[in-house]
Amino acid sequence: MERKPKKDPKDMRHGYTTGACATAVTKAALLALITNEEQETSTIHLPIGRDATFTIEKCTFGSNVVSCETIKDAGDDPDATHKALIIGTVSWADTPGIHLDGGIGVGRVTKPGLPVAVGEAAINPVPRKMIHSTVQDVLEEFQINRGVNVVISVPEGEEIAKKTLNGRLGIIGGISILGTRGTVVPFSSSAYMASIVQAISVARAAGCEHVVITTGGRSEKFGMAQYPTLPEEAFIEMGDFVGFTLKHCKRLGIKQVSLVGMMGKFSKVAQGVMMVHSKSAAIDFNFLAQLAIDIGADEETVAQVREANTASQVGEIMAEKGYDAFFHHLCEACCYSSLHHIRGGLTVSTSIYSMQGQLLGRADDIASIDEIDWDRG
């Protein structure tokens, strides 16, 4: 099979957020309710300052109620909600005001610490504001002074939510309606970073002063086994965003952070690299060789470390030869680099595991940098 060429980032299509889609279908449904005319498109004003027009796939009329549907287009962004059907249902309310809620497939908040109150539909503040102001504008245009009920639904939302962090954040029953810009930037990190901040906020609101930050699901499993007394909220997948996560832990009042991961990414952290994506920085094998020298490894081993192809290979070499002190030294370097990056203010621990789940080394409860012992790479 012929491989498709990768797109240049500048040629990638931007898409739209679930919040923008929800606003568009709400406007279409309200216009249809007022005019009794089926809407084929809906144009709304986005938070970034421009208009966008959405195709309305279906318009369904009931007794004093209208539902309109659109299919979310995330552009070239690898978004779990791409192609999701978003439905807005609008009816007249018996009481004044705009009453917004989530229907099927829109999650409900069950834990404090999120920007939406416990018990409410997981429709974030910016989409809420967009929907409210759009409904108000339409009512004023038609000089109508009546209460309006708005319900946003995503029929496949509960299934889509399984691919997100919603369950961990205490958002149950579906996805969140999100977006601060109205548009989705292809391959942007903003959504993931926002979920990290939300996860730390939920942990803090649950009373956690100690969190475990991991690079992925496998390392999180290892971390949960290592820290069995911590609640689920205390475990946060940071992905590649080590520095970002540490800074927000400090900002949000977390006192103790334990990093749990594997040789590849944590070798970069030890070097002082705080964004550990495979493209962000290469492994410095001279740095790892110096750590091997520090713990008294023989010359042959040091040479093998310098000539290694991967950090995992370095781990295998050191484990085979029984240099357990190397892993402790590497964990210490991770702690020191982390503290240096955030300028102190946290107690940091680091644990490094093999791919098979063997604990290779750990350094615990480091709150200050040992300048003599720290090799800055």
Tab-separated table of C-alpha atoms in Angstrom:
chain	number	residue	atom	x	y	z
A	1	MET	CA	0.000	0.000	0.000
A	2	GLU	CA	1.344	3.392	-0.959
A	3	ARG	CA	1.997	5.665	2.012
A	4	LYS	CA	0.296	9.060	1.890
A	5	PRO	CA	2.703	11.998	1.985
A	6	LYS	CA	2.611	14.016	5.203
A	7	LYS	CA	1.007	17.423	4.975
A	8	ASP	CA	3.001	20.548	5.611
A	9	PRO	CA	1.622	22.166	8.824
A	10	LYS	CA	0.868	25.406	6.957
A	11	ASP	CA	-1.355	23.478	4.523
A	12	MET	CA	-3.412	21.806	7.259
A	13	ARG	CA	-7.055	22.713	7.693
A	14	HIS	CA	-8.227	24.284	10.924
A	15	GLY	CA	-11.448	22.862	12.321
A	16	TYR	CA	-14.078	23.914	14.841
A	17	THR	CA	-14.561	23.177	18.526
A	18	THR	CA	-17.522	21.373	20.049
A	19	GLY	CA	-18.423	24.724	21.623
A	20	ALA	CA	-18.637	26.423	18.233
A	21	CYS	CA	-20.726	23.560	16.828
A	22	ALA	CA	-23.081	23.674	19.836
A	23	THR	CA	-23.532	27.427	19.376
A	24	ALA	CA	-24.274	27.017	15.664
A	25	VAL	CA	-26.965	24.362	16.138
A	26	THR	CA	-28.510	26.355	18.988
A	27	LYS	CA	-28.815	29.426	16.776
A	28	ALA	CA	-30.276	27.397	13.902
A	29	ALA	CA	-32.825	25.711	16.181
A	30	LEU	CA	-33.893	29.025	17.728
A	31	LEU	CA	-34.287	30.663	14.304
A	32	ALA	CA	-36.331	27.679	13.116
A	33	LEU	CA	-38.498	27.865	16.237
A	34	ILE	CA	-39.171	31.574	15.660
A	35	THR	CA	-39.662	31.529	11.880
A	36	ASN	CA	-40.989	27.978	11.435
A	37	GLU	CA	-38.490	27.689	8.567
A	38	GLU	CA	-35.940	24.902	8.182
A	39	GLN	CA	-32.365	26.173	8.466
A	40	GLU	CA	-29.708	24.891	6.061
A	41	THR	CA	-26.773	26.844	7.480
A	42	SER	CA	-25.905	28.738	10.645
A	43	THR	CA	-23.408	31.599	10.909
A	44	ILE	CA	-21.956	32.518	14.284
A	45	HIS	CA	-19.277	34.864	15.609
A	46	LEU	CA	-16.238	33.069	17.046
A	47	PRO	CA	-14.192	34.175	20.089
A	48	ILE	CA	-11.180	34.749	17.809
A	49	GLY	CA	-13.091	37.599	16.157
A	50	ARG	CA	-14.362	36.170	12.899
A	51	ASP	CA	-17.555	34.569	11.617
A	52	ALA	CA	-17.977	30.926	10.659
A	53	THR	CA	-20.797	29.187	8.783
A	54	PHE	CA	-21.864	25.642	9.651
A	55	THR	CA	-23.930	23.237	7.564
A	56	ILE	CA	-27.103	22.106	9.299
A	57	GLU	CA	-27.546	18.433	8.437
A	58	LYS	CA	-31.066	18.080	9.801
A	59	CYS	CA	-33.790	20.251	11.265
A	60	THR	CA	-36.565	18.482	13.222
A	61	PHE	CA	-39.777	20.246	14.296
A	62	GLY	CA	-41.875	19.136	17.258
A	63	SER	CA	-44.571	20.728	19.356
A	64	ASN	CA	-42.987	24.070	20.361
A	65	VAL	CA	-39.522	22.514	20.069
A	66	VAL	CA	-36.893	22.335	17.303
A	67	SER	CA	-33.689	20.290	17.048
A	68	CYS	CA	-30.871	21.065	14.628
A	69	GLU	CA	-27.822	18.915	13.881
A	70	THR	CA	-24.328	19.479	12.536
A	71	ILE	CA	-21.294	17.228	12.146
A	72	LYS	CA	-18.162	18.478	13.829
A	73	ASP	CA	-15.256	19.078	11.483
A	74	ALA	CA	-11.970	19.120	13.409
A	75	GLY	CA	-9.998	19.863	10.247
A	76	ASP	CA	-6.670	18.040	10.158
A	77	ASP	CA	-6.510	17.764	13.949
A	78	PRO	CA	-6.490	14.199	15.360
A	79	ASP	CA	-9.472	14.925	17.597
A	80	ALA	CA	-11.595	12.259	19.334
A	81	THR	CA	-14.720	14.315	18.537
A	82	HIS	CA	-13.993	14.664	14.794
A	83	LYS	CA	-17.165	13.760	12.811
A	84	ALA	CA	-19.271	13.701	15.982
A	85	LEU	CA	-22.928	14.627	15.559
A	86	ILE	CA	-23.780	17.692	17.682
A	87	ILE	CA	-27.461	18.448	18.330
A	88	GLY	CA	-29.037	21.597	19.719
A	89	THR	CA	-32.653	21.424	20.925
A	90	VAL	CA	-34.479	24.669	21.669
A	91	SER	CA	-37.899	25.289	23.198
A	92	TRP	CA	-39.715	28.148	24.918
A	93	ALA	CA	-39.335	28.185	28.701
A	94	ASP	CA	-42.020	28.928	31.273
A	95	THR	CA	-39.577	31.138	33.201
A	96	PRO	CA	-37.490	34.094	31.972
A	97	GLY	CA	-33.850	33.695	30.981
A	98	ILE	CA	-31.736	31.267	28.987
A	99	HIS	CA	-31.641	27.785	30.522
A	100	LEU	CA	-28.746	25.706	29.188
A	101	ASP	CA	-28.238	22.004	29.891
A	102	GLY	CA	-26.613	18.907	28.462
A	103	GLY	CA	-28.562	15.999	27.017
A	104	ILE	CA	-27.481	12.524	25.963
A	105	GLY	CA	-23.724	12.178	25.426
A	106	VAL	CA	-22.755	15.377	27.240
A	107	GLY	CA	-20.974	14.599	30.495
A	108	ARG	CA	-21.965	15.796	33.934
A	109	VAL	CA	-19.464	17.118	36.468
A	110	THR	CA	-19.166	15.012	39.640
A	111	LYS	CA	-15.918	16.318	41.167
A	112	PRO	CA	-14.921	19.832	42.257
A	113	GLY	CA	-11.953	21.636	40.740
A	114	LEU	CA	-13.289	22.104	37.217
A	115	PRO	CA	-14.500	25.420	35.745
A	116	VAL	CA	-18.064	24.064	35.861
A	117	ALA	CA	-19.879	23.425	39.144
A	118	VAL	CA	-20.570	19.898	40.399
A	119	GLY	CA	-23.901	18.631	39.074
A	120	GLU	CA	-23.904	20.770	35.946
A	121	ALA	CA	-23.458	19.675	32.355
A	122	ALA	CA	-19.823	19.732	31.226
A	123	ILE	CA	-20.229	22.777	29.001
A	124	ASN	CA	-17.227	24.979	29.633
A	125	PRO	CA	-17.422	28.725	30.353
A	126	VAL	CA	-16.541	30.032	26.873
A	127	PRO	CA	-19.069	27.812	25.028
A	128	ARG	CA	-21.674	28.747	27.659
A	129	LYS	CA	-21.002	32.414	27.004
A	130	MET	CA	-21.116	31.887	23.221
A	131	ILE	CA	-24.476	30.099	23.418
A	132	HIS	CA	-25.994	32.648	25.823
A	133	SER	CA	-24.895	35.696	23.807
A	134	THR	CA	-25.974	34.140	20.492
A	135	VAL	CA	-29.436	33.293	21.841
A	136	GLN	CA	-29.744	36.786	23.323
A	137	ASP	CA	-28.764	38.395	20.000
A	138	VAL	CA	-31.427	36.409	18.112
A	139	LEU	CA	-34.120	37.257	20.673
A	140	GLU	CA	-33.244	40.949	20.446
A	141	GLU	CA	-33.223	40.840	16.636
A	142	PHE	CA	-36.790	39.507	16.639
A	143	GLN	CA	-37.814	41.652	19.643
A	144	ILE	CA	-38.843	38.600	21.647
A	145	ASN	CA	-38.908	38.655	25.443
A	146	ARG	CA	-39.337	35.003	26.415
A	147	GLY	CA	-37.391	32.373	28.311
A	148	VAL	CA	-35.532	29.780	26.243
A	149	ASN	CA	-34.495	26.199	27.020
A	150	VAL	CA	-31.360	24.942	25.252
A	151	VAL	CA	-30.169	21.327	25.432
A	152	ILE	CA	-26.933	20.197	23.747
A	153	SER	CA	-26.615	16.501	22.912
A	154	VAL	CA	-23.941	14.288	21.340
A	155	PRO	CA	-25.484	10.855	20.600
A	156	GLU	CA	-22.099	9.065	20.501
A	157	GLY	CA	-20.661	11.181	23.312
A	158	GLU	CA	-20.488	8.482	25.970
A	159	GLU	CA	-18.468	6.211	23.669
A	160	ILE	CA	-16.213	9.072	22.495
A	161	ALA	CA	-15.536	10.044	26.126
A	162	LYS	CA	-13.755	6.718	26.663
A	163	LYS	CA	-10.932	8.120	24.500
A	164	THR	CA	-10.584	11.198	26.714
A	165	LEU	CA	-9.580	11.944	30.320
A	166	ASN	CA	-13.174	12.784	31.307
A	167	GLY	CA	-13.666	9.753	33.539
A	168	ARG	CA	-10.546	10.585	35.552
A	169	LEU	CA	-11.682	14.193	35.852
A	170	GLY	CA	-15.051	13.096	37.232
A	171	ILE	CA	-17.024	14.013	34.101
A	172	ILE	CA	-19.487	11.139	33.735
A	173	GLY	CA	-21.782	10.153	30.883
A	174	GLY	CA	-20.198	11.800	27.894
A	175	ILE	CA	-17.855	14.399	26.454
A	176	SER	CA	-17.262	18.002	27.440
A	177	ILE	CA	-18.326	20.905	25.257
A	178	LEU	CA	-15.066	22.802	24.942
A	179	GLY	CA	-13.204	25.570	23.152
A	180	THR	CA	-11.814	28.989	23.942
A	181	ARG	CA	-11.116	30.084	20.346
A	182	GLY	CA	-13.937	28.436	18.440
A	183	THR	CA	-11.408	26.872	16.083
A	184	VAL	CA	-9.149	23.839	16.415
A	185	VAL	CA	-5.502	24.320	15.446
A	186	PRO	CA	-4.149	21.163	13.746
A	187	PHE	CA	-1.870	19.104	15.982
A	188	SER	CA	-1.947	21.775	18.676
A	189	SER	CA	-1.073	20.774	22.212
A	190	SER	CA	-3.501	23.191	23.814
A	191	ALA	CA	-6.302	20.684	24.479
A	192	TYR	CA	-3.966	18.180	26.140
A	193	MET	CA	-2.289	20.876	28.223
A	194	ALA	CA	-5.684	22.165	29.312
A	195	SER	CA	-6.639	18.645	30.431
A	196	ILE	CA	-3.458	18.444	32.518
A	197	VAL	CA	-4.331	21.687	34.323
A	198	GLN	CA	-7.888	20.431	34.900
A	199	ALA	CA	-6.557	17.145	36.297
A	200	ILE	CA	-4.275	18.983	38.745
A	201	SER	CA	-7.190	21.239	39.770
A	202	VAL	CA	-9.404	18.199	40.406
A	203	ALA	CA	-6.631	16.551	42.450
A	204	ARG	CA	-6.195	19.699	44.538
A	205	ALA	CA	-9.945	20.083	45.063
A	206	ALA	CA	-10.043	16.443	46.226
A	207	GLY	CA	-7.496	17.344	48.915
A	208	CYS	CA	-4.427	15.835	47.255
A	209	GLU	CA	-1.134	17.439	48.224
A	210	HIS	CA	0.867	14.588	46.643
A	211	VAL	CA	0.388	13.756	42.953
A	212	VAL	CA	2.044	11.192	40.689
A	213	ILE	CA	2.783	12.435	37.178
A	214	THR	CA	3.429	9.877	34.465
A	215	THR	CA	4.275	9.893	30.763
A	216	GLY	CA	1.514	7.464	29.759
A	217	GLY	CA	-0.878	4.680	30.673
A	218	ARG	CA	1.780	2.015	31.235
A	219	SER	CA	3.864	4.143	33.587
A	220	GLU	CA	0.669	5.247	35.349
A	221	LYS	CA	-0.118	1.578	36.058
A	222	PHE	CA	3.353	1.180	37.577
A	223	GLY	CA	2.843	4.347	39.619
A	224	MET	CA	-0.511	3.156	40.968
A	225	ALA	CA	1.118	-0.065	42.158
A	226	GLN	CA	3.939	1.919	43.794
A	227	TYR	CA	1.616	4.366	45.549
A	228	PRO	CA	-1.472	2.241	46.380
A	229	THR	CA	-2.750	4.528	49.147
A	230	LEU	CA	-3.179	7.569	46.887
A	231	PRO	CA	-6.651	8.231	45.422
A	232	GLU	CA	-7.277	7.978	41.678
A	233	GLU	CA	-7.351	11.777	41.346
A	234	ALA	CA	-3.688	11.931	42.394
A	235	PHE	CA	-2.486	10.195	39.198
A	236	ILE	CA	-1.997	12.553	36.251
A	237	GLU	CA	-0.833	11.644	32.751
A	238	MET	CA	1.439	14.492	31.661
A	239	GLY	CA	2.504	12.994	28.329
A	240	ASP	CA	5.555	14.887	27.091
A	241	PHE	CA	4.792	18.070	29.068
A	242	VAL	CA	7.040	17.571	32.099
A	243	GLY	CA	8.002	21.192	32.750
A	244	PHE	CA	4.494	22.490	32.070
A	245	THR	CA	3.001	19.969	34.509
A	246	LEU	CA	5.534	20.680	37.244
A	247	LYS	CA	4.973	24.437	36.995
A	248	HIS	CA	1.207	24.047	37.283
A	249	CYS	CA	1.561	21.632	40.216
A	250	LYS	CA	3.522	24.338	42.015
A	251	ARG	CA	1.108	27.097	40.945
A	252	LEU	CA	-1.955	25.180	42.119
A	253	GLY	CA	-0.526	24.365	45.539
A	254	ILE	CA	0.606	20.757	45.212
A	255	LYS	CA	3.333	20.069	47.790
A	256	GLN	CA	4.805	16.762	46.650
A	257	VAL	CA	5.249	15.377	43.121
A	258	SER	CA	6.412	11.899	42.147
A	259	LEU	CA	7.547	11.373	38.556
A	260	VAL	CA	7.108	7.827	37.254
A	261	GLY	CA	8.351	6.784	33.833
A	262	MET	CA	10.901	4.926	31.763
A	263	MET	CA	14.486	5.348	30.612
A	264	GLY	CA	13.910	7.132	27.310
A	265	LYS	CA	11.982	10.190	28.405
A	266	PHE	CA	13.444	10.414	31.889
A	267	SER	CA	16.994	10.400	30.500
A	268	LYS	CA	15.965	13.661	28.806
A	269	VAL	CA	14.471	15.044	32.023
A	270	ALA	CA	17.743	14.262	33.803
A	271	GLN	CA	19.531	16.342	31.130
A	272	GLY	CA	17.178	19.254	31.838
A	273	VAL	CA	14.862	18.726	28.845
A	274	MET	CA	11.337	19.453	30.054
A	275	MET	CA	9.452	18.743	26.805
A	276	VAL	CA	10.299	15.112	26.109
A	277	HIS	CA	8.659	14.470	22.728
A	278	SER	CA	10.856	12.305	20.497
A	279	LYS	CA	11.533	15.332	18.283
A	280	SER	CA	12.260	17.772	21.112
A	281	ALA	CA	15.849	16.769	21.911
A	282	ALA	CA	18.181	13.861	21.379
A	283	ILE	CA	19.425	11.604	24.172
A	284	ASP	CA	22.861	12.819	25.280
A	285	PHE	CA	24.841	9.599	25.643
A	286	ASN	CA	27.905	11.502	26.865
A	287	PHE	CA	25.735	12.751	29.732
A	288	LEU	CA	24.639	9.195	30.566
A	289	ALA	CA	28.245	8.055	30.315
A	290	GLN	CA	29.257	10.711	32.848
A	291	LEU	CA	26.573	9.439	35.229
A	292	ALA	CA	28.060	5.973	34.786
A	293	ILE	CA	31.524	7.358	35.616
A	294	ASP	CA	30.081	9.086	38.692
A	295	ILE	CA	28.946	5.778	40.187
A	296	GLY	CA	32.231	4.008	39.416
A	297	ALA	CA	31.407	2.028	36.270
A	298	ASP	CA	34.379	0.428	34.536
A	299	GLU	CA	35.809	1.897	31.325
A	300	GLU	CA	34.337	-0.800	29.079
A	301	THR	CA	30.842	-0.130	30.402
A	302	VAL	CA	31.255	3.638	30.034
A	303	ALA	CA	32.328	3.111	26.406
A	304	GLN	CA	29.280	0.903	25.772
A	305	VAL	CA	27.009	3.625	27.175
A	306	ARG	CA	28.561	6.225	24.878
A	307	GLU	CA	28.031	3.993	21.845
A	308	ALA	CA	24.468	2.934	22.723
A	309	ASN	CA	21.607	3.576	20.295
A	310	THR	CA	18.828	4.177	22.819
A	311	ALA	CA	18.402	5.045	26.474
A	312	SER	CA	16.648	1.697	26.977
A	313	GLN	CA	19.824	-0.008	25.753
A	314	VAL	CA	21.807	1.966	28.330
A	315	GLY	CA	19.395	0.715	30.982
A	316	GLU	CA	19.878	-2.874	29.850
A	317	ILE	CA	23.688	-2.496	29.931
A	318	MET	CA	23.710	-1.046	33.458
A	319	ALA	CA	21.164	-3.559	34.805
A	320	GLU	CA	23.044	-6.510	33.299
A	321	LYS	CA	26.274	-5.422	34.972
A	322	GLY	CA	24.607	-4.813	38.314
A	323	TYR	CA	25.171	-1.050	38.435
A	324	ASP	CA	21.980	-0.319	40.379
A	325	ALA	CA	23.471	2.922	41.712
A	326	PHE	CA	23.346	4.314	38.152
A	327	PHE	CA	19.533	4.332	38.190
A	328	HIS	CA	19.375	6.036	41.580
A	329	HIS	CA	21.836	8.648	40.298
A	330	LEU	CA	19.720	9.162	37.150
A	331	CYS	CA	16.571	9.575	39.273
A	332	GLU	CA	18.366	12.134	41.435
A	333	ALA	CA	19.317	14.068	38.284
A	334	CYS	CA	15.640	14.096	37.239
A	335	CYS	CA	14.686	15.537	40.630
A	336	TYR	CA	17.432	18.176	40.501
A	337	SER	CA	16.552	19.220	36.930
A	338	SER	CA	12.869	19.446	37.883
A	339	LEU	CA	13.593	21.615	40.911
A	340	HIS	CA	15.921	23.823	38.866
A	341	HIS	CA	13.244	24.269	36.181
A	342	ILE	CA	10.529	25.406	38.613
A	343	ARG	CA	12.937	27.235	40.954
A	344	GLY	CA	12.076	25.023	43.908
A	345	GLY	CA	8.915	24.994	45.965
A	346	LEU	CA	8.095	21.279	45.621
A	347	THR	CA	9.338	18.012	47.082
A	348	VAL	CA	10.142	15.768	44.116
A	349	SER	CA	10.612	12.006	43.787
A	350	THR	CA	11.457	10.030	40.641
A	351	SER	CA	11.023	6.332	39.829
A	352	ILE	CA	12.275	4.711	36.624
A	353	TYR	CA	10.816	1.420	35.377
A	354	SER	CA	11.669	-0.997	32.595
A	355	MET	CA	9.111	-1.628	29.852
A	356	GLN	CA	8.231	-4.871	31.659
A	357	GLY	CA	7.473	-3.053	34.921
A	358	GLN	CA	10.687	-3.733	36.829
A	359	LEU	CA	11.610	-0.862	39.150
A	360	LEU	CA	15.134	0.070	38.056
A	361	GLY	CA	15.764	2.906	40.489
A	362	ARG	CA	14.209	5.656	42.542
A	363	ALA	CA	15.092	8.820	44.428
A	364	ASP	CA	12.635	10.034	47.051
A	365	ASP	CA	11.632	13.291	48.701
A	366	ILE	CA	14.210	15.674	47.258
A	367	ALA	CA	13.405	19.302	48.053
A	368	SER	CA	16.717	21.016	47.272
A	369	ILE	CA	19.540	20.622	44.773
A	370	ASP	CA	22.825	19.021	45.759
A	371	GLU	CA	25.082	21.202	43.587
A	372	ILE	CA	28.095	18.931	44.118
A	373	ASP	CA	26.256	15.758	43.071
A	374	TRP	CA	24.299	17.293	40.205
A	375	ASP	CA	25.717	16.949	36.695
A	376	ARG	CA	23.948	19.572	34.586
A	377	GLY	CA	24.660	17.756	31.330
